[in-house]
Structures are given as C-alpha cells and as structure tokens.
Amino acid sequence: MDIQCTDTAIERLIGDSAPIRHVRDTIRVAAAFPSTVLIHGESGTGKELIARAIHEESPRAAGPFVTVDCTVLTESLFESLLFGHEKGSFSGAITSTEGLVRTADGGTLFLDELGELRAPEQAKLLRLLQERTVLPVGSTRQIPVDIRVVAATHRNLAAMVEEGRFRKDLFYRLDVVRISTPALRERAQDIPAIARDIVDRLGALFGVHRELSPEALEALLLCSWPGNVRQLATCIERAAVLSQDEVIQPCHLRLETSAARETEPNLLERSTAETIRFVLKSAMAIGPRRHGAWASIGGSCTG
C-alpha cells in the first residue's frame, strides 16, 4: 500500500506511547546535525519513514532524498549505480551517468538494509564516508559530494562485526546516532490510532468511507503483528476492499489465529502465581473442553 499524503514524515509516525515519542524526539535532535544516523529495527517498523523525517526536519530538507536498496546491489552494479560511470567505460555504457550519490548532493542518501552489503561494497562505502568523494567508473577524477548519510538495517551489526561479517571501521563510521524503531507489539497502545489513520488514508485513496468497529479494533489488539505496521496496513487494506459495508468487522480482517496466540506469553515465562491464575482463567472460560483449555495455553495433549 502506497498512500500519497501531504503530512510530513514525522507526523506520520502515529502514536503517543513512550517508545514512539522517544523516536520522534531523537529525530528532532539528530536532524539539526549533519552526523550519520543508523536506524535499527524489525522489518515493517517504518525505518524509511524515520529516515525521511530526519531529512525533512534537517537544514537539507530542500535538497534531494535518495534511497538505495542495498538488497539488490550486486558487486558489478554497486560502483556504477552509486558512483556513476563514463560513456564507454564498459559494454552497454552508451551515456555517462552521475550515480545515486551525486544525485543526493546537497541532500540525504538513505542506505536501506545496509547489513546486506558484502565485504567489497563495505570497503567502497567506507571510502565514500571517509573521503566524501566519488570516482565514476571509467574516470580518473575524484568528484566531491555534499551528502548526509542515513542507514537502516534489521540486522545486529555489532554481532556481525564480532563474527567478521561486517567491517568494524565502517560500523563505527555509521553508528554515530542510533535510532531503534520499536516493534508494534512493543507499543500496542498505538494500534487503534494507527489503524484509524490507515483507514482514513485508504478512504481518501479509494474514495469510499470505511471505519473500524469496536470489535475489529479489539481483534487487532489481540495480534502480535510480526510484520509490524506494514502487516497491519495490509490487513486493513484487505478488509477495506473486501468489506461491503462501511463498518469493518473482525470477519473482514481475516486474522490468523496463530498471530493472536503469539501475544500470550509461554508458561515458562510466567511466575507460578501468574501461571495458576492464567490456567484457572482459561479453564473457566472454556469449561469442560479440557483439550481446548490446555491447547490455548500452548500445551500438548499427547503427554
């Protein structure tokens, strides 16, 4: 779902929970400085939106915001795509290109999923951060660039450094300001506001009115959302399309039972008192269906 809107990126970071308020506060502080920012978080938590917010709140807001998807960069394409190339520098180079780094000159270069880069590309990126120049393929002239680098990853780069899979010197260059994006399950209180915002944007996009019933909102709160806000948005968009009524009901959401089950902590993670209370509550709710009560708390009926 790609909903066009006139809101600023920071306004689209919906919610009033402590984790998301901390993210917004950090964005405003980091935006005022040219330092490199490393955004870490699970997929679907809005890392690119945070990068855009940093750009929009910074003195570079009038400049370009250029995204580089590091998951699709092969070794052969890396230099040409990022640094550009001269005409005739390789087979098929019928014109010269400036590359994405020079396209971002005066603005922000966003390196999405930076942890996917291999060692040769890591070395070239380190040189860019150190020298602030690019050498187009087929050229002998270094070209200075004025960019602010923001990088994002779902991987634990510090662990990758220890394992020898990520350059320590590059990690330290990137990890000047770090922003951790909270998973949706860590700010569940924001789900109703986020869900209503998604519904409003979909209504504007589709030209139809939709709203979530209280029961639908309750159903959304019961899920753990491993795909985070992206998964929530997809779920609501599907419901808005399939619903024949203005009001979206739980049946339109088509939520997986397993997603709701993930919100219940495992028995091993509970204290004895909590476990007893939970088992009794489950048994009373289900009644004589002994197998159902046991299954609902993650147990097995085979023992």
Coordinates of N, CA and C in Angstrom, one line a residue, residues 9-10 12-14 23 39-54 112 151-154 179-184 227-231:
A9 N 6.7 13.5 7.3 CA 7.0 12.1 7.7 C 6.9 12.0 9.2
I10 N 7.3 13.0 9.9 CA 7.3 12.9 11.4 C 5.8 12.9 11.9
R12 N 3.5 11.4 10.4 CA 3.0 10.0 10.0 C 3.5 9.0 11.0
L13 N 4.4 9.3 11.9 CA 4.8 8.4 13.0 C 3.8 8.5 14.1
I14 N 2.7 7.8 13.9 CA 1.5 7.9 14.7 C 1.7 7.2 16.1
V23 N 11.3 8.1 19.8 CA 11.8 8.2 18.4 C 11.7 9.5 17.8
I39 N 19.7 3.5 11.7 CA 18.3 3.2 12.2 C 18.3 1.6 12.2
H40 N 17.9 1.1 13.4 CA 17.9 -0.3 13.5 C 16.5 -0.8 14.0
G41 N 15.9 -1.8 13.4 CA 14.6 -2.3 13.8 C 14.1 -3.4 12.9
E42 N 13.1 -4.0 13.3 CA 12.5 -5.1 12.5 C 11.9 -4.6 11.2
S43 N 11.7 -5.5 10.3 CA 11.0 -5.1 9.0 C 9.6 -4.6 9.3
G44 N 9.2 -3.6 8.6 CA 7.9 -3.1 8.7 C 7.6 -2.1 9.8
T45 N 8.7 -1.7 10.5 CA 8.6 -0.7 11.6 C 8.7 0.7 11.2
G46 N 8.9 1.0 9.9 CA 9.0 2.4 9.5 C 10.3 3.0 9.4
K47 N 11.3 2.2 9.1 CA 12.7 2.8 9.1 C 12.9 3.8 8.0
E48 N 12.3 3.6 6.8 CA 12.5 4.6 5.8 C 11.7 5.9 6.1
L49 N 10.5 5.7 6.8 CA 9.8 6.9 7.2 C 10.6 7.7 8.2
I50 N 11.3 7.1 9.1 CA 12.1 7.8 10.0 C 13.3 8.5 9.3
A51 N 13.8 7.8 8.3 CA 14.9 8.5 7.6 C 14.4 9.7 6.8
R52 N 13.2 9.6 6.3 CA 12.6 10.8 5.6 C 12.3 11.9 6.6
A53 N 11.9 11.5 7.8 CA 11.6 12.5 8.8 C 12.9 13.3 9.2
I54 N 14.0 12.5 9.3 CA 15.3 13.2 9.6 C 15.6 14.2 8.6
D112 N 19.2 1.7 2.6 CA 18.3 0.8 3.2 C 18.8 -0.6 3.2
A151 N 21.5 5.4 7.4 CA 21.5 4.0 7.0 C 20.5 3.2 7.9
A152 N 19.9 2.1 7.4 CA 19.0 1.3 8.1 C 19.3 -0.1 7.9
T153 N 19.0 -0.9 9.0 CA 19.1 -2.4 8.9 C 18.2 -3.1 9.9
H154 N 17.8 -4.3 9.6 CA 17.2 -5.1 10.6 C 18.1 -6.1 11.3
I179 N 19.1 5.1 16.1 CA 17.6 5.2 16.5 C 17.1 3.8 16.3
S180 N 16.5 3.3 17.4 CA 15.9 1.9 17.4 C 14.4 2.1 17.2
T181 N 13.9 1.4 16.2 CA 12.5 1.5 15.9 C 11.7 0.4 16.7
P182 N 10.8 0.8 17.5 CA 10.1 -0.2 18.3 C 9.2 -1.1 17.4
A183 N 9.1 -2.4 17.8 CA 8.1 -3.2 17.1 C 6.7 -2.8 17.5
L184 N 5.7 -3.1 16.7 CA 4.4 -2.7 17.0 C 3.9 -3.4 18.3
G227 N 4.9 -8.7 11.4 CA 5.2 -7.9 10.3 C 5.1 -6.4 10.6
N228 N 4.7 -6.1 11.8 CA 4.6 -4.7 12.3 C 3.6 -3.8 11.5
V229 N 3.9 -2.5 11.4 CA 2.9 -1.6 10.9 C 2.6 -2.0 9.4
R230 N 3.6 -2.5 8.7 CA 3.4 -2.9 7.3 C 2.3 -4.0 7.2
Q231 N 2.4 -5.0 8.1 CA 1.4 -6.0 8.1 C 0.0 -5.5 8.5

